[in-house]
């Protein structure tokens, strides 16, 4: 079998088209959805991500601000930035780019963001809401994966989904979203014995490890759907995922490439969450 490629770039463009008219409608009602990004330090990868996020906001007609701070910033100073943004009515979404320098407690910072402006979906309140099936801001990467599967019309009910990786940003919440969609979920991670035994049973494999060639054709049953969340570099410096793309695409039914797979979806879902936050703030204004 040769897999069909799930083109994340195309799906992301379609979703962004819809968002563009949502932003237009909100603007006509006096609300310009606003995203604030805080970048601490000068990590190269973070700078690129942040630039892409800002560019995407501007393309949709959203308001976006970037607060750049030095790596020596204290935790108290960062908390003050967040408190100011929590109170700023022109800002509907706040994103603190991770990772933060070691002297800053990430959990404390995430908890300082108002849950109603937590467009990353990392605040424990949003995670709890997601787990209990309530309306919540969903973490952007797993949310993007779900939207991709929806776009290809893949029915998840009763399917066995094997998640490889258990990060707070991707693996753990991805499993929860699949569970909410009535799939059966197995989590695998660095301490899992016999990874192949588990992945071989999967109807859907989500690779979110951060190590290239983690999933080879030996890990995949015929016709499985393979979602690659990895972002790595090969020996020639080219972007690649966690999946050995060439060989796995001979066995899978659907596969996401890297680049142009899950990556463009992550930013798109951030924009979607920010539009949602803006709409909710409008609803709250109307109720008040
Ligand atoms: N660093 C890498 N991915 C992310 C993300 O989705 N959100 C934030 N805030 N930081 C990140």
Tab-separated table of C-alpha atoms and ligand atoms in Angstrom:
chain	number	residue	atom	x	y	z
A	1	UNK	CA	0.000	0.000	0.000
A	2	UNK	CA	1.199	3.512	-0.738
A	3	UNK	CA	-0.041	6.061	1.729
A	4	UNK	CA	-2.022	9.140	0.890
A	5	UNK	CA	-0.282	12.218	2.186
A	6	UNK	CA	-2.226	14.402	4.596
A	7	UNK	CA	-1.219	17.883	3.514
A	8	UNK	CA	-1.215	19.988	6.685
A	9	UNK	CA	-0.333	23.127	4.803
A	10	UNK	CA	-3.436	22.878	2.614
A	11	UNK	CA	-5.728	22.032	5.517
A	12	UNK	CA	-4.248	24.895	7.552
A	13	UNK	CA	-4.907	27.306	4.673
A	14	UNK	CA	-8.541	26.170	4.490
A	15	UNK	CA	-9.037	26.653	8.233
A	16	UNK	CA	-7.343	30.072	8.068
A	17	UNK	CA	-9.703	31.143	5.257
A	18	UNK	CA	-12.628	30.460	7.599
A	19	UNK	CA	-10.888	32.302	10.422
A	20	UNK	CA	-10.313	35.315	8.208
A	21	UNK	CA	-14.054	35.844	7.859
A	22	UNK	CA	-14.550	35.232	11.606
A	23	UNK	CA	-11.988	37.970	12.327
A	24	UNK	CA	-13.724	40.264	9.831
A	25	UNK	CA	-17.075	39.689	11.525
A	26	UNK	CA	-15.618	40.373	14.978
A	27	UNK	CA	-13.961	43.543	13.692
A	28	UNK	CA	-17.322	44.719	12.350
A	29	UNK	CA	-18.624	44.273	15.895
A	30	UNK	CA	-15.837	46.376	17.368
A	31	UNK	CA	-13.488	43.580	18.470
A	32	UNK	CA	-10.035	42.999	17.014
A	33	UNK	CA	-8.792	39.625	18.285
A	34	UNK	CA	-5.435	40.261	19.968
A	35	UNK	CA	-2.599	37.899	20.792
A	36	UNK	CA	0.351	38.757	23.035
A	37	UNK	CA	3.471	36.630	22.830
A	38	UNK	CA	6.169	36.825	25.482
A	39	UNK	CA	9.614	35.691	24.416
A	40	UNK	CA	12.296	35.372	27.074
A	41	UNK	CA	15.929	35.045	25.973
A	42	UNK	CA	17.322	34.535	22.506
A	43	UNK	CA	16.715	30.866	21.680
A	44	UNK	CA	16.913	30.731	17.857
A	45	UNK	CA	14.129	28.185	17.363
A	46	UNK	CA	11.802	30.127	19.678
A	47	UNK	CA	12.488	33.334	17.762
A	48	UNK	CA	11.495	31.648	14.502
A	49	UNK	CA	8.299	30.161	16.001
A	50	UNK	CA	7.334	33.509	17.468
A	51	UNK	CA	7.948	35.356	14.195
A	52	UNK	CA	5.741	32.854	12.368
A	53	UNK	CA	2.979	33.249	14.938
A	54	UNK	CA	3.017	37.037	14.589
A	55	UNK	CA	3.044	36.910	10.805
A	56	UNK	CA	0.074	34.531	10.803
A	57	UNK	CA	-1.878	36.880	13.109
A	58	UNK	CA	-1.230	39.859	10.885
A	59	UNK	CA	-2.294	37.940	7.755
A	60	UNK	CA	-5.707	37.366	9.344
A	61	UNK	CA	-6.155	40.980	10.408
A	62	UNK	CA	-5.597	40.235	14.089
A	63	UNK	CA	-3.788	42.453	16.591
A	64	UNK	CA	-0.510	41.000	17.801
A	65	UNK	CA	2.149	42.214	20.176
A	66	UNK	CA	5.514	40.758	21.036
A	67	UNK	CA	7.097	41.355	24.414
A	68	UNK	CA	10.790	40.491	24.266
A	69	UNK	CA	12.649	40.055	27.535
A	70	UNK	CA	16.238	39.204	28.330
A	71	UNK	CA	17.185	35.767	29.664
A	72	UNK	CA	18.068	37.449	32.982
A	73	UNK	CA	14.466	38.528	33.590
A	74	UNK	CA	13.259	37.531	37.078
A	75	UNK	CA	10.201	35.387	37.699
A	76	UNK	CA	8.533	38.355	39.438
A	77	UNK	CA	9.097	40.582	36.406
A	78	UNK	CA	7.589	37.975	34.117
A	79	UNK	CA	4.613	37.564	36.464
A	80	UNK	CA	4.074	41.327	36.283
A	81	UNK	CA	4.018	41.208	32.449
A	82	UNK	CA	1.382	38.473	32.607
A	83	UNK	CA	-0.733	40.319	35.150
A	84	UNK	CA	-0.696	43.423	32.939
A	85	UNK	CA	-1.781	41.373	29.922
A	86	UNK	CA	-4.504	39.618	31.955
A	87	UNK	CA	-6.000	43.076	32.554
A	88	UNK	CA	-5.506	44.408	29.015
A	89	UNK	CA	-8.844	44.377	27.137
A	90	UNK	CA	-7.143	44.577	23.727
A	91	UNK	CA	-5.450	41.208	24.395
A	92	UNK	CA	-7.554	38.038	24.192
A	93	UNK	CA	-4.780	35.461	24.079
A	94	UNK	CA	-1.477	35.247	25.959
A	95	UNK	CA	1.310	32.900	24.955
A	96	UNK	CA	4.573	32.564	26.863
A	97	UNK	CA	6.991	30.847	24.510
A	98	UNK	CA	8.534	27.736	26.089
A	99	UNK	CA	11.098	26.695	27.139
A	100	UNK	CA	11.845	29.386	29.711
A	101	UNK	CA	15.278	29.899	31.279
A	102	UNK	CA	15.995	27.448	34.114
A	103	UNK	CA	15.591	29.957	36.965
A	104	UNK	CA	11.933	30.545	36.053
A	105	UNK	CA	9.278	28.080	37.209
A	106	UNK	CA	7.274	27.265	34.075
A	107	UNK	CA	4.317	25.775	35.968
A	108	UNK	CA	3.953	28.898	38.083
A	109	UNK	CA	4.083	31.111	34.981
A	110	UNK	CA	1.476	29.059	33.116
A	111	UNK	CA	-0.832	29.196	36.136
A	112	UNK	CA	-0.512	32.996	36.261
A	113	UNK	CA	-2.141	33.330	32.824
A	114	UNK	CA	-5.884	33.899	33.014
A	115	UNK	CA	-7.533	30.596	31.912
A	116	UNK	CA	-9.786	32.695	29.651
A	117	UNK	CA	-6.687	33.988	27.792
A	118	UNK	CA	-4.734	30.719	27.847
A	119	UNK	CA	-4.783	30.105	24.086
A	120	UNK	CA	-2.013	27.497	24.431
A	121	UNK	CA	-4.394	25.369	26.505
A	122	UNK	CA	-1.661	24.660	29.063
A	123	UNK	CA	-3.333	26.039	32.207
A	124	UNK	CA	-4.467	23.266	34.609
A	125	UNK	CA	-8.013	24.687	34.444
A	126	UNK	CA	-8.124	24.161	30.669
A	127	UNK	CA	-6.507	20.743	30.969
A	128	UNK	CA	-9.122	19.780	33.586
A	129	UNK	CA	-11.929	21.098	31.408
A	130	UNK	CA	-10.596	19.141	28.436
A	131	UNK	CA	-10.322	15.946	30.516
A	132	UNK	CA	-13.883	16.236	31.731
A	133	UNK	CA	-15.247	16.990	28.263
A	134	UNK	CA	-16.103	20.632	28.988
A	135	UNK	CA	-15.566	23.569	26.677
A	136	UNK	CA	-11.848	24.418	26.899
A	137	UNK	CA	-8.940	25.891	25.018
A	138	UNK	CA	-7.294	22.799	23.548
A	139	UNK	CA	-3.500	22.539	23.218
A	140	UNK	CA	-2.728	23.607	19.671
A	141	UNK	CA	-0.690	20.694	18.326
A	142	UNK	CA	-2.999	17.838	19.421
A	143	UNK	CA	-5.989	19.961	18.415
A	144	UNK	CA	-4.419	20.374	14.973
A	145	UNK	CA	-3.967	16.604	14.681
A	146	UNK	CA	-7.659	16.060	15.403
A	147	UNK	CA	-8.661	18.644	12.786
A	148	UNK	CA	-6.426	16.942	10.197
A	149	UNK	CA	-8.111	13.588	10.814
A	150	UNK	CA	-11.519	15.226	10.619
A	151	UNK	CA	-10.551	16.730	7.250
A	152	UNK	CA	-9.784	13.315	5.752
A	153	UNK	CA	-13.060	12.001	7.189
A	154	UNK	CA	-11.362	9.456	9.435
A	155	UNK	CA	-13.811	7.942	11.932
A	156	UNK	CA	-12.080	7.484	15.294
A	157	UNK	CA	-14.761	5.688	17.267
A	158	UNK	CA	-13.521	2.260	18.369
A	159	UNK	CA	-10.096	2.702	16.742
A	160	UNK	CA	-6.917	1.868	18.581
A	161	UNK	CA	-4.649	4.911	18.791
A	162	UNK	CA	-1.086	4.464	20.021
A	163	UNK	CA	0.612	7.656	21.169
A	164	UNK	CA	4.402	7.528	21.305
A	165	UNK	CA	5.602	10.273	23.650
A	166	UNK	CA	4.119	11.675	26.845
A	167	UNK	CA	4.983	15.373	26.902
A	168	UNK	CA	2.569	17.786	28.551
A	169	UNK	CA	2.373	19.784	25.299
A	170	UNK	CA	1.602	16.968	22.856
A	171	UNK	CA	1.521	13.315	23.930
A	172	UNK	CA	-0.582	13.494	27.089
A	173	UNK	CA	-3.277	15.857	25.775
A	174	UNK	CA	-3.377	14.069	22.396
A	175	UNK	CA	-4.351	10.830	24.164
A	176	UNK	CA	-7.098	12.653	26.009
A	177	UNK	CA	-8.564	14.127	22.830
A	178	UNK	CA	-8.595	10.706	21.172
A	179	UNK	CA	-10.301	9.262	24.230
A	180	UNK	CA	-12.907	12.030	24.045
A	181	UNK	CA	-13.459	10.940	20.413
A	182	UNK	CA	-14.223	7.372	21.655
A	183	UNK	CA	-10.957	5.814	20.500
A	184	UNK	CA	-9.040	3.268	22.597
A	185	UNK	CA	-5.748	4.826	23.614
A	186	UNK	CA	-2.349	3.367	24.480
A	187	UNK	CA	0.500	5.593	25.646
A	188	UNK	CA	4.071	4.529	24.902
A	189	UNK	CA	7.197	6.372	26.058
A	190	UNK	CA	10.920	6.044	26.645
A	191	UNK	CA	10.429	3.367	29.333
A	192	UNK	CA	7.971	1.244	27.323
A	193	UNK	CA	9.089	-2.343	26.817
A	194	UNK	CA	8.734	-3.647	23.268
A	195	UNK	CA	7.480	-0.524	21.481
A	196	UNK	CA	6.894	-2.482	18.264
A	197	UNK	CA	4.472	-4.856	20.026
A	198	UNK	CA	2.249	-1.874	20.839
A	199	UNK	CA	2.595	0.182	17.655
A	200	UNK	CA	1.944	-2.879	15.470
A	201	UNK	CA	-1.584	-3.046	16.891
A	202	UNK	CA	-2.364	0.586	16.163
A	203	UNK	CA	-4.957	1.823	13.702
A	204	UNK	CA	-3.442	5.265	14.279
A	205	UNK	CA	0.098	6.015	15.444
A	206	UNK	CA	0.964	9.470	16.762
A	207	UNK	CA	4.738	9.930	16.953
A	208	UNK	CA	5.658	12.770	19.317
A	209	UNK	CA	9.085	11.877	20.631
A	210	UNK	CA	11.554	14.340	19.104
A	211	UNK	CA	13.907	11.679	17.731
A	212	UNK	CA	14.147	10.834	14.056
A	213	UNK	CA	13.503	7.321	12.725
A	214	UNK	CA	11.696	6.327	15.934
A	215	UNK	CA	8.916	4.801	13.833
A	216	UNK	CA	10.061	2.558	10.963
A	217	UNK	CA	8.035	0.245	8.731
A	218	UNK	CA	8.588	-2.538	11.312
A	219	UNK	CA	6.488	-0.549	13.796
A	220	UNK	CA	3.471	-0.156	11.497
A	221	UNK	CA	0.678	-2.529	10.511
A	222	UNK	CA	-0.589	-2.421	6.937
A	223	UNK	CA	-3.072	0.384	6.378
A	224	UNK	CA	-2.409	2.271	9.613
A	225	UNK	CA	-2.662	6.060	9.786
A	226	UNK	CA	0.647	7.645	10.830
A	227	UNK	CA	0.807	11.147	12.293
A	228	UNK	CA	4.290	12.602	12.709
A	229	UNK	CA	4.588	15.386	15.270
A	230	UNK	CA	8.409	15.293	15.357
A	231	UNK	CA	10.540	18.307	14.402
A	232	UNK	CA	14.144	17.219	13.997
A	233	UNK	CA	17.076	17.806	11.676
A	234	UNK	CA	18.734	15.056	9.636
A	235	UNK	CA	22.509	14.801	9.119
A	236	UNK	CA	22.262	17.310	6.234
A	237	UNK	CA	20.415	19.799	8.419
A	238	UNK	CA	17.061	19.201	6.708
A	239	UNK	CA	13.859	19.277	8.730
A	240	UNK	CA	12.486	15.789	9.445
A	241	UNK	CA	10.033	14.130	11.804
A	242	UNK	CA	10.080	11.064	14.074
A	243	UNK	CA	8.904	8.724	11.305
A	244	UNK	CA	11.057	7.110	8.598
A	245	UNK	CA	8.813	8.667	5.970
A	246	UNK	CA	9.854	6.790	2.802
A	247	UNK	CA	9.535	3.263	4.156
A	248	UNK	CA	6.489	3.914	6.357
A	249	UNK	CA	4.581	5.512	3.479
A	250	UNK	CA	4.818	2.145	1.663
A	251	UNK	CA	2.763	0.539	4.435
A	252	UNK	CA	0.465	3.188	5.893
A	253	UNK	CA	-2.888	4.273	4.435
A	254	UNK	CA	-2.364	7.919	5.390
A	255	UNK	CA	0.733	9.736	6.581
A	256	UNK	CA	1.647	13.303	7.525
A	257	UNK	CA	4.907	14.636	6.070
A	258	UNK	CA	7.482	16.866	7.793
A	259	UNK	CA	7.528	19.712	6.846
A	260	UNK	CA	4.005	20.657	5.659
A	261	UNK	CA	2.302	18.255	8.043
A	262	UNK	CA	1.321	18.943	11.630
A	263	UNK	CA	3.508	22.094	11.916
A	264	UNK	CA	1.247	24.518	9.991
A	265	UNK	CA	-1.752	23.209	11.930
A	266	UNK	CA	-0.267	24.198	15.307
A	267	UNK	CA	-0.147	27.909	14.486
A	268	UNK	CA	-3.570	27.722	12.867
A	269	UNK	CA	-5.142	26.307	16.023
A	270	UNK	CA	-3.464	29.053	18.054
A	271	UNK	CA	-5.204	31.586	15.809
A	272	UNK	CA	-8.468	29.679	16.183
A	273	UNK	CA	-8.132	29.697	19.980
A	274	UNK	CA	-7.432	33.431	19.950
A	275	UNK	CA	-10.520	34.103	17.817
A	276	UNK	CA	-12.523	31.938	20.220
A	277	UNK	CA	-11.178	33.897	23.217
A	278	UNK	CA	-12.111	37.176	21.522
A	279	UNK	CA	-15.618	35.932	20.752
A	280	UNK	CA	-16.066	34.799	24.369
A	281	UNK	CA	-14.934	38.174	25.677
A	282	UNK	CA	-17.560	39.818	23.459
A	283	UNK	CA	-20.240	37.452	24.814
A	284	UNK	CA	-19.185	38.319	28.376
A	285	UNK	CA	-19.391	42.045	27.558
A	286	UNK	CA	-22.915	41.572	26.211
A	287	UNK	CA	-23.967	39.671	29.340
A	288	UNK	CA	-22.545	42.315	31.695
B	1	LIG	N1	7.346	25.818	22.517
B	1	LIG	C1	7.223	24.826	21.609
B	1	LIG	N2	5.918	24.636	21.283
B	1	LIG	C2	5.216	25.531	21.999
B	1	LIG	C3	3.832	25.833	22.071
B	1	LIG	O1	2.963	25.219	21.444
B	1	LIG	N3	3.495	26.856	22.921
B	1	LIG	C4	4.427	27.525	23.660
B	1	LIG	N4	3.993	28.490	24.483
B	1	LIG	N5	5.711	27.262	23.608
B	1	LIG	C5	6.109	26.277	22.781
